[in-house]
Tab-separated table of C-alpha atoms in Angstrom:
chain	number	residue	atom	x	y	z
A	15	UNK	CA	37.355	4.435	2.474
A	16	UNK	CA	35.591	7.381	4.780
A	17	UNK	CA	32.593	5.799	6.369
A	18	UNK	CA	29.183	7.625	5.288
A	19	UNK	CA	26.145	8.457	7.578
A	20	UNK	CA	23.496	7.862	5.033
A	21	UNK	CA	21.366	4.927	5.141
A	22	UNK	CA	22.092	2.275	1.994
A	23	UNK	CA	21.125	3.221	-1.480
A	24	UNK	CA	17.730	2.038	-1.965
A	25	UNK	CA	16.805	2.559	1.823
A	26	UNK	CA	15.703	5.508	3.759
A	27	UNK	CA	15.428	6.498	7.437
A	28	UNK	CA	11.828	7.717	8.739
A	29	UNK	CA	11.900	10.326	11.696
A	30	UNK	CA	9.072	10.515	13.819
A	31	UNK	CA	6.528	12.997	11.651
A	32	UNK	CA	6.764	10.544	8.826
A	33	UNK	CA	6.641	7.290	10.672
A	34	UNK	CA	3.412	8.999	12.346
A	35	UNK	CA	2.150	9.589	8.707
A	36	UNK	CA	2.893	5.728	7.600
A	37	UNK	CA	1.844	4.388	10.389
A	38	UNK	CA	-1.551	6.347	10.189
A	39	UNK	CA	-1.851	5.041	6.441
A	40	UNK	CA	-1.252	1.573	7.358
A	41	UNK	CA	-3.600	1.211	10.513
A	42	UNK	CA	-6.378	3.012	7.990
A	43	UNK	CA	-5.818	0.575	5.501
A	44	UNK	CA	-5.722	-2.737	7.582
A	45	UNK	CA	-9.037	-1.786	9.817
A	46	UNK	CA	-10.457	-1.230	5.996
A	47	UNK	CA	-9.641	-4.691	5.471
A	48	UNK	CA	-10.460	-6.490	8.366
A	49	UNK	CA	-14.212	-5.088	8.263
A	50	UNK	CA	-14.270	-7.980	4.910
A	51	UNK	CA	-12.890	-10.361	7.441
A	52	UNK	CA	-9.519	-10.469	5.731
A	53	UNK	CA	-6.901	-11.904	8.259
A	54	UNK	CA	-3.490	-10.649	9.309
A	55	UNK	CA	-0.932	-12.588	8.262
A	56	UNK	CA	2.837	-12.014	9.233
A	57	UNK	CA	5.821	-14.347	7.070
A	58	UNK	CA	9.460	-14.167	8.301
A	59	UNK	CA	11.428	-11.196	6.367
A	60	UNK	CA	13.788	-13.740	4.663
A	61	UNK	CA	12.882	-17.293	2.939
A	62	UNK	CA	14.438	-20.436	1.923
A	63	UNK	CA	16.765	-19.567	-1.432
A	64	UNK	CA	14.882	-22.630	-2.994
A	65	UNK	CA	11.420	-21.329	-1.788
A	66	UNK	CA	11.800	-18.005	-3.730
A	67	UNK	CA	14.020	-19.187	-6.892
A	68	UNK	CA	12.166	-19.451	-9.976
A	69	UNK	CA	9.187	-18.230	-8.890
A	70	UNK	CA	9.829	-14.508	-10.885
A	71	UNK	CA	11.317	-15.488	-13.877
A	72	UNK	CA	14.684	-14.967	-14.693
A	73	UNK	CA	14.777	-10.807	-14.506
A	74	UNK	CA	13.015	-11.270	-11.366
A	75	UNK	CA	15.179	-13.852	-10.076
A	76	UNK	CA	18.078	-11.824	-10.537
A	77	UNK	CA	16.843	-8.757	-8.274
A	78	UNK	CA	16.528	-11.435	-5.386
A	79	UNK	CA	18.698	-10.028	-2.379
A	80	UNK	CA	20.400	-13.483	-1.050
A	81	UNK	CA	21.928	-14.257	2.316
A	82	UNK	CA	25.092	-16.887	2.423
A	83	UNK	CA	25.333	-18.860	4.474
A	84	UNK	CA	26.480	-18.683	8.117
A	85	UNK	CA	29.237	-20.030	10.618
A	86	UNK	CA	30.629	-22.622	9.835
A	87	UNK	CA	29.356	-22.635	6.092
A	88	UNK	CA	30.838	-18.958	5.819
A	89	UNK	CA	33.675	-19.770	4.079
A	90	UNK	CA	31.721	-21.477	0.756
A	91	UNK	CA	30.077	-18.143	-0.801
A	92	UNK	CA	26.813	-20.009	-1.144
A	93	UNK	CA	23.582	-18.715	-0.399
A	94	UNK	CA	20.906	-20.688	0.937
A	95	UNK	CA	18.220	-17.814	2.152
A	96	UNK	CA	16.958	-14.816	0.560
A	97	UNK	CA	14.895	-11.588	1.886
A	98	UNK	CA	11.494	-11.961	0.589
A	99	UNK	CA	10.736	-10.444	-2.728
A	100	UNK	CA	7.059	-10.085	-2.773
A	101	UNK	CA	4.091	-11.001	0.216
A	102	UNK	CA	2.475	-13.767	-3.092
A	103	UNK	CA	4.500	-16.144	-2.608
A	104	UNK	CA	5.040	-16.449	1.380
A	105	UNK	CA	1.305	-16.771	0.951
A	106	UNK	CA	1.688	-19.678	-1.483
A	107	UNK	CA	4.009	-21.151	1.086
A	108	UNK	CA	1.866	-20.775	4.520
A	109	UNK	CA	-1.111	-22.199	2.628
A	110	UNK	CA	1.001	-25.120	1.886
A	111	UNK	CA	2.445	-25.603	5.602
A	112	UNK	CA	-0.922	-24.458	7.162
A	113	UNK	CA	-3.411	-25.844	5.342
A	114	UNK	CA	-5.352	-28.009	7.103
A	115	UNK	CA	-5.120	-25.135	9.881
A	116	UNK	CA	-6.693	-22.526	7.504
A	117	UNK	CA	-10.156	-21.883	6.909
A	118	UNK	CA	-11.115	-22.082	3.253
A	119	UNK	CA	-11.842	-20.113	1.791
A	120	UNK	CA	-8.542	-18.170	3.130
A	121	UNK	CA	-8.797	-14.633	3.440
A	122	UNK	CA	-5.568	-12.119	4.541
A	123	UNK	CA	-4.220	-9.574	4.300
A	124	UNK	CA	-0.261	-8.417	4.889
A	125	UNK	CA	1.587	-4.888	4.895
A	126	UNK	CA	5.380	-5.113	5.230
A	127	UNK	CA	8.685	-4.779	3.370
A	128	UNK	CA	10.017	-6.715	0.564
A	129	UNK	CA	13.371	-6.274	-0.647
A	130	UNK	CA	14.530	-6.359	-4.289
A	131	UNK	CA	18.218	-5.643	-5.644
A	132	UNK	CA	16.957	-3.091	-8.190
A	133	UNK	CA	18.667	-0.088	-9.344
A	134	UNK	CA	17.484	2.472	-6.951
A	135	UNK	CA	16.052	5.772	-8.430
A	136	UNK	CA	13.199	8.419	-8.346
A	137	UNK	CA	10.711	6.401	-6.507
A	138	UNK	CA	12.052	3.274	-6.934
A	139	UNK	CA	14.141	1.719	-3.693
A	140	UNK	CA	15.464	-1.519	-3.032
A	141	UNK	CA	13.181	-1.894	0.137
A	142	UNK	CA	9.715	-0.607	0.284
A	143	UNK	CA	6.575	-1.792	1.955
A	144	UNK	CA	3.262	-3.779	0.411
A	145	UNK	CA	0.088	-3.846	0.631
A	146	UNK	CA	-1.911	-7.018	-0.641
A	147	UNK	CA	-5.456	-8.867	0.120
A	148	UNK	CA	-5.551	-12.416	-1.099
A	149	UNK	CA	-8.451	-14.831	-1.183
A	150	UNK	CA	-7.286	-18.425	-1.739
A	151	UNK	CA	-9.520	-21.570	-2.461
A	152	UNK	CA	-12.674	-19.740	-4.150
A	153	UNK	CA	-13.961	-19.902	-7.585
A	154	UNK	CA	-16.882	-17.252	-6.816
A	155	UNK	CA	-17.451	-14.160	-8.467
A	156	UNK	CA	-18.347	-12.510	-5.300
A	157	UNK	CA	-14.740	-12.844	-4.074
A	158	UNK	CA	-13.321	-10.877	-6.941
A	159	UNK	CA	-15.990	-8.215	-6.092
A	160	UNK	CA	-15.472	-8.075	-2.076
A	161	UNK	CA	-11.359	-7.474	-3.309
A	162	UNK	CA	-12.775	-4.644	-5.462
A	163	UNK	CA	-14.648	-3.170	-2.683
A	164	UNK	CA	-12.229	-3.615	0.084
A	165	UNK	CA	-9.392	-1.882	-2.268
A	166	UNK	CA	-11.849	0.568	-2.881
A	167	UNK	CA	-12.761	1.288	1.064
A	168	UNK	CA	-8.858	1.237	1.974
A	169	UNK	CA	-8.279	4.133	-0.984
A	170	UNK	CA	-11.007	6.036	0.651
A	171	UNK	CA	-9.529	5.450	4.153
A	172	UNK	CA	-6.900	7.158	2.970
A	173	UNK	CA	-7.813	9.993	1.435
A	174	UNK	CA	-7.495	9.123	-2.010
A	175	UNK	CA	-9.497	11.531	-4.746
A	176	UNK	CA	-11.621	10.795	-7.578
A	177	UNK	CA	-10.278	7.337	-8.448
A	178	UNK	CA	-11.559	4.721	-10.824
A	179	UNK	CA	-11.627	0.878	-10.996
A	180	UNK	CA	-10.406	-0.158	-14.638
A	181	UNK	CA	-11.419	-3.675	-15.292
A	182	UNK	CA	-11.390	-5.888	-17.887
A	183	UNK	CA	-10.868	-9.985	-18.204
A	184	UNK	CA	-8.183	-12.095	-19.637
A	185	UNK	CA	-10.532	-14.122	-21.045
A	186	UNK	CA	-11.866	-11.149	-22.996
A	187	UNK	CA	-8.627	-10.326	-23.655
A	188	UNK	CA	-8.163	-14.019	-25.036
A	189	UNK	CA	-11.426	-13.661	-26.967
A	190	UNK	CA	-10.399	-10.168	-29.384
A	191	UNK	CA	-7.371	-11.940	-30.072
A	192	UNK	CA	-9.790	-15.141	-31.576
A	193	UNK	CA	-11.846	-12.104	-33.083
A	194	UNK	CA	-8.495	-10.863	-35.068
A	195	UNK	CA	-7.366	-14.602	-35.714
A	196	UNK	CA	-4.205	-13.449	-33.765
A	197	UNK	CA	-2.017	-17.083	-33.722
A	198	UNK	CA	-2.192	-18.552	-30.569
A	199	UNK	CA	1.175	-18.694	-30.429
A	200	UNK	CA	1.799	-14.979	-30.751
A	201	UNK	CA	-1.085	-14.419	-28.115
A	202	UNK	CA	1.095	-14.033	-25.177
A	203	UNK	CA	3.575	-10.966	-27.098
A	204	UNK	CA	0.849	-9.206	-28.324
A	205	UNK	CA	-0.900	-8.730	-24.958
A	206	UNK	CA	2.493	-7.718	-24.140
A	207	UNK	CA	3.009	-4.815	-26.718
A	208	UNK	CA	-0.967	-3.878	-26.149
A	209	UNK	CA	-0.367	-3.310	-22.517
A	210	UNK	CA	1.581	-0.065	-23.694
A	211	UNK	CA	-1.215	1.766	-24.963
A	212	UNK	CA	-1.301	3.993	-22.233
A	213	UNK	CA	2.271	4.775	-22.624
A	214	UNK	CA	3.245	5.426	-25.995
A	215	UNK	CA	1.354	6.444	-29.016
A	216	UNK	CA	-1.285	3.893	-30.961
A	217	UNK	CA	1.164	3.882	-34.356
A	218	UNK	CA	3.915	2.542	-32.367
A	219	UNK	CA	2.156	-0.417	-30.465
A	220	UNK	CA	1.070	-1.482	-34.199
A	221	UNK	CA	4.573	-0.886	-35.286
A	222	UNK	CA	6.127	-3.161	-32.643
A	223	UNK	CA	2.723	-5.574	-32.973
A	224	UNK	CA	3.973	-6.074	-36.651
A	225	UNK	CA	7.383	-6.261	-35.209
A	226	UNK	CA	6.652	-9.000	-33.325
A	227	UNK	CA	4.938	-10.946	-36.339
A	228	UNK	CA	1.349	-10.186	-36.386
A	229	UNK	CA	0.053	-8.887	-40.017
A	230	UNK	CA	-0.365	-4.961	-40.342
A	231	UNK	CA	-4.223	-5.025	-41.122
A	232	UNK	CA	-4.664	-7.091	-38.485
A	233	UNK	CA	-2.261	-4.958	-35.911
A	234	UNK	CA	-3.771	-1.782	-37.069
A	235	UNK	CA	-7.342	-2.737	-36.847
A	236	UNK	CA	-6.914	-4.404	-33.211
A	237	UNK	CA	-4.813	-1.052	-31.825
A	238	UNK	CA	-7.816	1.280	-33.355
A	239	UNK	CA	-10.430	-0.436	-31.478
A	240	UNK	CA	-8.832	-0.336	-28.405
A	241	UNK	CA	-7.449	3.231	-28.324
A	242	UNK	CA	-11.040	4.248	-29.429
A	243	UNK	CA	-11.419	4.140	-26.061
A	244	UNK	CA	-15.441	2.830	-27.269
A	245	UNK	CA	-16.190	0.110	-24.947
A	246	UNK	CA	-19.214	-0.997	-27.041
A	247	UNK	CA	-16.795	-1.067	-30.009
A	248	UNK	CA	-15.354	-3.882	-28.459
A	249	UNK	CA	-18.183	-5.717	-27.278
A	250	UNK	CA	-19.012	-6.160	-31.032
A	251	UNK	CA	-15.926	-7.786	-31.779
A	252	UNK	CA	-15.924	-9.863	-28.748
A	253	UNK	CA	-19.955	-11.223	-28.985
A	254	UNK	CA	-18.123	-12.941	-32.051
A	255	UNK	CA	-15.827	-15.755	-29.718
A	256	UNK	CA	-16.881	-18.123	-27.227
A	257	UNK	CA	-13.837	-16.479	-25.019
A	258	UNK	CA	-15.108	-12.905	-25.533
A	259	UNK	CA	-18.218	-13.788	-24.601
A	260	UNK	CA	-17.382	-15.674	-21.487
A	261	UNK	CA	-14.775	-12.557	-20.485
A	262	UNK	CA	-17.772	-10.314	-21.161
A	263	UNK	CA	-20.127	-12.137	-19.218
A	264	UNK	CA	-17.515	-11.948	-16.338
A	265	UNK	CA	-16.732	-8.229	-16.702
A	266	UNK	CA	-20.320	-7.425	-16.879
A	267	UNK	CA	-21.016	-9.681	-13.828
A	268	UNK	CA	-17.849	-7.684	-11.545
A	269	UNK	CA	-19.797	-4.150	-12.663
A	270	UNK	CA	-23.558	-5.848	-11.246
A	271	UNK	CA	-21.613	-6.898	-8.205
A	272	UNK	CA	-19.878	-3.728	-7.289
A	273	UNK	CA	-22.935	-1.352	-8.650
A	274	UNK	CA	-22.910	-0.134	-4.987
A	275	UNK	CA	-19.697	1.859	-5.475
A	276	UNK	CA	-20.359	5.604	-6.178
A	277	UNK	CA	-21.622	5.973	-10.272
A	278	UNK	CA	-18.465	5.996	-12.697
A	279	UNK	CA	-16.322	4.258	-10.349
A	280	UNK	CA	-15.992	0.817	-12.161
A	281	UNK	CA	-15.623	0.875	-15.869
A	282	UNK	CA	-14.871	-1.734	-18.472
A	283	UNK	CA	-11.856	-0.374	-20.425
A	284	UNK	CA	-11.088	-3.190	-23.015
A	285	UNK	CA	-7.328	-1.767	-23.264
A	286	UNK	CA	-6.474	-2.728	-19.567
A	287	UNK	CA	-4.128	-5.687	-19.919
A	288	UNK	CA	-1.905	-5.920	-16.937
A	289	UNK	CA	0.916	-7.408	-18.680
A	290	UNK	CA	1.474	-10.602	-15.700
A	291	UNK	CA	0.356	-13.899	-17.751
A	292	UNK	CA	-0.479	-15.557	-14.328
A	293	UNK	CA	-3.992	-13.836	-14.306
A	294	UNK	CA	-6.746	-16.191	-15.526
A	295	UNK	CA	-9.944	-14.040	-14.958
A	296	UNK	CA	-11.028	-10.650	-14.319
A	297	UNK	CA	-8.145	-7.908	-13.785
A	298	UNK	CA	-8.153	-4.440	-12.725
A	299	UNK	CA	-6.225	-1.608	-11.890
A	300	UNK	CA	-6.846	2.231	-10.131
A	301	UNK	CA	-5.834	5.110	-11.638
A	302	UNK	CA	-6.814	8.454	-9.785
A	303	UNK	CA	-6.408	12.423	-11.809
A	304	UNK	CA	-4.052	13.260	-8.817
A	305	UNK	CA	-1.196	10.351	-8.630
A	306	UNK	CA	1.280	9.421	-11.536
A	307	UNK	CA	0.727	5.458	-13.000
A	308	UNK	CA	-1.898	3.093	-11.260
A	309	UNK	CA	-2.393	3.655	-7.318
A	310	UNK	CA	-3.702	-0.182	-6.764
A	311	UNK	CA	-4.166	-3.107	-9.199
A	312	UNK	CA	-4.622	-7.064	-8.850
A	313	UNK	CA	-7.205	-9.866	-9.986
A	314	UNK	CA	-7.644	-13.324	-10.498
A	315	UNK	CA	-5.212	-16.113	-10.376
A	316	UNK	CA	-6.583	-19.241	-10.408
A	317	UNK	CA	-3.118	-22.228	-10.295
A	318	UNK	CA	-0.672	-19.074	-9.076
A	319	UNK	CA	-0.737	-20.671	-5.847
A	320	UNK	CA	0.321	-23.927	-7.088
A	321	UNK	CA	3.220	-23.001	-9.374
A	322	UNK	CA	4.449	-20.946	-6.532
A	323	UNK	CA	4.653	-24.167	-4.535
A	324	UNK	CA	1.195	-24.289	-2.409
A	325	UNK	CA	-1.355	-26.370	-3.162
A	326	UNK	CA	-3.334	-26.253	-6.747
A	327	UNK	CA	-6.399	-23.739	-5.295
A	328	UNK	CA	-7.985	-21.010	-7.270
A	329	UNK	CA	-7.105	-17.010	-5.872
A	330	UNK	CA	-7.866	-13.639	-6.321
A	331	UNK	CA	-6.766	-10.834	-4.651
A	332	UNK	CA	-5.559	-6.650	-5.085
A	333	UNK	CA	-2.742	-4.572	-4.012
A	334	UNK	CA	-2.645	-0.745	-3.086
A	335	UNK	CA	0.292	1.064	-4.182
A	336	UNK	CA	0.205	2.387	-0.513
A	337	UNK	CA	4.453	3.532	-1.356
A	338	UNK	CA	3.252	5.553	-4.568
A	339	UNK	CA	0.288	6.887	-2.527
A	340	UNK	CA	2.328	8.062	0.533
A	341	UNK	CA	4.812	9.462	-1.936
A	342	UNK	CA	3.074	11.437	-4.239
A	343	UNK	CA	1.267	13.326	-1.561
A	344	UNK	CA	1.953	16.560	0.717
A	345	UNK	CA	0.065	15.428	3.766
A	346	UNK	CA	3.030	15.125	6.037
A	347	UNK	CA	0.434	16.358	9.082
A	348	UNK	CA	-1.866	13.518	8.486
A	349	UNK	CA	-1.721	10.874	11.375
A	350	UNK	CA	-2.637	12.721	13.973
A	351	UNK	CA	-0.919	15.737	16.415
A	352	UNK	CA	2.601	14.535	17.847
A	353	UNK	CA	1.797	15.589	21.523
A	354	UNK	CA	-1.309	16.585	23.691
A	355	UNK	CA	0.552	18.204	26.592
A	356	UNK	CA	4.059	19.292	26.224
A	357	UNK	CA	5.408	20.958	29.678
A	358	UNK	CA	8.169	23.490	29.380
A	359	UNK	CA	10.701	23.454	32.451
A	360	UNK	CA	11.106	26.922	33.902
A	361	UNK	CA	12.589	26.303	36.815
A	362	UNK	CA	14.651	23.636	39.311
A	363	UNK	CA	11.711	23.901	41.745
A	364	UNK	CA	9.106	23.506	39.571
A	365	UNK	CA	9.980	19.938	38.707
A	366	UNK	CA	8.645	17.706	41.510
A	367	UNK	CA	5.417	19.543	40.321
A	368	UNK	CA	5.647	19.205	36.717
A	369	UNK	CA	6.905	15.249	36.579
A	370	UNK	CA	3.551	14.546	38.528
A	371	UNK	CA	1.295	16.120	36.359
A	372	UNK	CA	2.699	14.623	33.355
A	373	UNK	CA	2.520	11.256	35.469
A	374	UNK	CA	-1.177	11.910	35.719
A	375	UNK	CA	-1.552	12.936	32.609
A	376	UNK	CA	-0.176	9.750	30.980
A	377	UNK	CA	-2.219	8.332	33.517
A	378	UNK	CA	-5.449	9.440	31.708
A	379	UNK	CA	-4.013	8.261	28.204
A	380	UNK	CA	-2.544	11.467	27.093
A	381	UNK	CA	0.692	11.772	25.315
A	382	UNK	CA	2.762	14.360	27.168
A	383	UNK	CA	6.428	15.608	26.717
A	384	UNK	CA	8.380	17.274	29.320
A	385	UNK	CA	11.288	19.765	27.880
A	386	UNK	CA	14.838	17.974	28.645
A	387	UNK	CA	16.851	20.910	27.099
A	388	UNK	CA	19.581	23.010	29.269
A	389	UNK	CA	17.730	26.297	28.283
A	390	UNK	CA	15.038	27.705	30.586
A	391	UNK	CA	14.233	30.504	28.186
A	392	UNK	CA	10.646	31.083	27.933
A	393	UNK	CA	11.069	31.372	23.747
A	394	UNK	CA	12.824	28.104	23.124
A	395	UNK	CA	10.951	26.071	25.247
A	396	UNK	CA	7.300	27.075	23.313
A	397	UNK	CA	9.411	26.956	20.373
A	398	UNK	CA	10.056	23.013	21.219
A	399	UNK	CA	6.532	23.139	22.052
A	400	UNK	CA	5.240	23.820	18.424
A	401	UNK	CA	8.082	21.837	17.043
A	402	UNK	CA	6.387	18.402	18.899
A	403	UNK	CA	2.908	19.816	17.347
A	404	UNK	CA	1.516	19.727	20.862
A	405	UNK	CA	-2.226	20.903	21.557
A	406	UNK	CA	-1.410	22.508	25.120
A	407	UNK	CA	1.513	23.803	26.713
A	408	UNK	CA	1.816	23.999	30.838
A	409	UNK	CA	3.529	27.008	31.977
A	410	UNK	CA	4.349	27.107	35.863
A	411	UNK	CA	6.777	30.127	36.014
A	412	UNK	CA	7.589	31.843	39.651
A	413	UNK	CA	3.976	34.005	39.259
A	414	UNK	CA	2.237	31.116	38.716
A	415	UNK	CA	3.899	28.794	42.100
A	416	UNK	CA	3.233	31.668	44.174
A	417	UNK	CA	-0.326	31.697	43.039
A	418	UNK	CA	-0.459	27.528	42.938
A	419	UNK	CA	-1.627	27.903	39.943
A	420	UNK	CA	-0.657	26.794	36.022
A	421	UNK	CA	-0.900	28.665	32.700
A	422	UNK	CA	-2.540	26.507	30.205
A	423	UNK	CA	-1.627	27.530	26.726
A	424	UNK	CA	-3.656	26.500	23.901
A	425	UNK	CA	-0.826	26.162	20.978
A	426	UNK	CA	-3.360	26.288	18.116
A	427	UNK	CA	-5.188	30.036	18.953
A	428	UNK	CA	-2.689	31.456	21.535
A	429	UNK	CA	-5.263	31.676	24.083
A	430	UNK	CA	-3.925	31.284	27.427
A	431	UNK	CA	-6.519	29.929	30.874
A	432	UNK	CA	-4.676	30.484	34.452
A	433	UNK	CA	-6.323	26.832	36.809
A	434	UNK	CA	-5.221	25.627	40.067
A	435	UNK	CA	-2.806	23.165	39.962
A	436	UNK	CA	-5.028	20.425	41.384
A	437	UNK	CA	-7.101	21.074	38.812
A	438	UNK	CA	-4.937	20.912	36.484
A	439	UNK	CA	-4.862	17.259	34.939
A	440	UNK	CA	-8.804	17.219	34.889
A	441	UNK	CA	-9.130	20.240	33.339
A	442	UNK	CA	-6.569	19.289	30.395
A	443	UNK	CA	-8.488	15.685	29.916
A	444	UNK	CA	-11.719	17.091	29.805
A	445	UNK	CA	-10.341	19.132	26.476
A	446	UNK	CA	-9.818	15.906	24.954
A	447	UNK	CA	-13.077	14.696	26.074
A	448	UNK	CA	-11.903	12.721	28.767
């Protein structure tokens, strides 16, 4: 079989303009977070097999990338380590080993790749990176509003337009279904089928909610006050339970909290479901005019930890889609110029000259390139010049060493400044306010 060059389906390589551009994203994002006091955390790229089996359910559990086992153990097939799936439950894990060396409550945060054996597609791969805030071992309100507002300040960090915060409760959620006399036992499918509201039309989620057993006036009547998109609607029905009233009394507690937030950016929208049955409180999720599907989502979790394998604390905690973010925009120049300086190489005897300025240069904390092509045309050389985005070119061409002097070239207006070479390095700091 011929050997290919690309990377592995499900995988991509990043040159230099777009590694800028992540990197950027990611550094925005985590000084967002640590001004909460969220904590880096880093976990090992691979688990324990047994730490990450069962913890996804069995679709999840199958997209688990395994590793067999090594050396001697080669021969048996078995695998006894996996690449991590997901930063949750690593988390569960270190709070489990590190407890007693944590404070509590524990706040972190963690951005790095996870690995999943999916079908790769149009936006889907099998490694990717993620972007999560978690606070473990708190029961207060105020920590599912500071994960609100730190999602919030990282989505601004990067750029993100007119977003909104969609939030609702499970317990709400919990209480329309005691308003409709929904069986408990069909509680869990019909959250299920309601969670596709915003994907396919009202008639069909009552179709598949009689489907899956619930009585047609009572499907119809549930899916018409929900995609009546009439908050107060719903507020009727849910004054009616204990549950609804406890899941409005949460909601309407999250909107007090995070009333700082520019107007219309939190809203109670009674549809929201998030489909995961591990969430215990409130819920939310970002949508934003310019980006296809929700750009961040998370909530609260109270026992997650514990079935995952840490200790039985109560958790909250968000997630930026920071992959569908970086994809779904043309910004490939944000991040910052490539170089400050770059120095084309016009001659044999300019070089002693050249290599010290860029020495000083870097010196003085600027990033400087000197041209290592063959070519000593003029052309090329400002061509490579543009090509590394630099701010300022250095010309030293024979005029310019009989004169001792340099051509600075500004690359952005064309505007060219002859200065004495030992003037040189100051000269080009001082543009960069040094």
């Amino acid at each position: 079989m011929a050997q290919t060059a690309e990377p592995p389906s499900g995988t991509r390589d990043f040159l230099a303009a777009e590694v800028r551009r992540r990197e950027h994203a990611f550094a925005s994002v985590r000084a967002a977070f640590e001004r909460y006091g969220f904590e880096p955390l880093q976990t090992p790229a691979f688990e324990r097999l047994e730490v990450l089996s069962g913890k996804y359910g069995d679709e999840g559990d199958k997209l688990i990338f395994k590793i067999l086992r090594r050396g001697e153990h080669a021969a048996s097939g078995e695998a006894d380590m996996a690449l991590r799936y997901d930063l949750t439950v690593p988390l569960a894990r270190v709070v489990a080993t590190h407890g007693n060396r944590l404070p509590m409550p524990y706040r972190r945060y963690a951005i790095g790749s996870v690995w999943r054996a999916d079908r790769p597609g149009k936006g889907r791969f099998r490694e990717f990176t993620q972007c999560d805030i978690d606070t473990v071992g708190s029961t207060s309100p105020l920590a599912d509003a500071e994960t609100l507002l730190a999602v919030n300040d990282g989505l601004v960090a990067l750029g993100v337009p007119q977003f909104r915060f969609e939030i609702n409760s499970r317990q709400a959620l919990h209480g329309l279904l005691d308003a409709y006399n929904v069986p408990e036992q069909l509680g869990g499918r019909v959250l299920i089928t309601l969670d596709k509201l915003d994907k396919i039309a009202p008639d069909a989620v009552a179709a598949e909610l009689v489907d899956r057993g619930l009585a047609r006036d009572i499907a119809t009547g549930l899916v018409a006050d929900l995609a009546a998109d009439d908050p107060d609607r719903v507020r009727k029905q849910l004054d009616a339970t204990e549950r609804g009233r406890a899941g409005l009394a949460e909601v309407d507690r999250l909107l007090r909290l995070t009333a700082s937030m520019p107007p219309g950016r939190v809203a109670f929208v009674p549809r929201m479901v998030r489909g995961l049955d591990y969430y215990t409180g409130p819920i939310f999720e970002v949508t934003s005019a310019g980006f296809t599907g929700s750009i961040a989502s998370g909530g609260r979790y109270d026992g997650l930890v514990g079935a995952l394998g840490g200790p039985d604390l109560p958790a909250c905690g968000g997630s930026i889609g920071i992959e569908r973010i970086l994809s779904q925009r043309d910004d490939a120049e944000q991040g910052g110029a490539g170089l400050d300086v770059a120095i084309p190489v016009l001659s044999e005897e300019s070089e002693p000259t050249l290599l010290a300025l860029a020495g000083e240069l870097r010196a003085g904390g600027l990033r400087v390139g000197v041209y290592l092509g063959s070519s000593g045309k003029m052309a090329k050389q400002l061509k490579w010049a543009n090509d590394q985005r630099a701010r300022f070119a250095v010309l030293l061409g024979a005029r310019e060493q009989a004169d001792n002097v340099v051509t600075v070239r500004d690359m952005h207006s064309g505007d060219q400044r002859r200065v004495p070479i030992p003037e040189a390095a100051t000269h080009l700091r001082e543009q960069f306010g040094g």
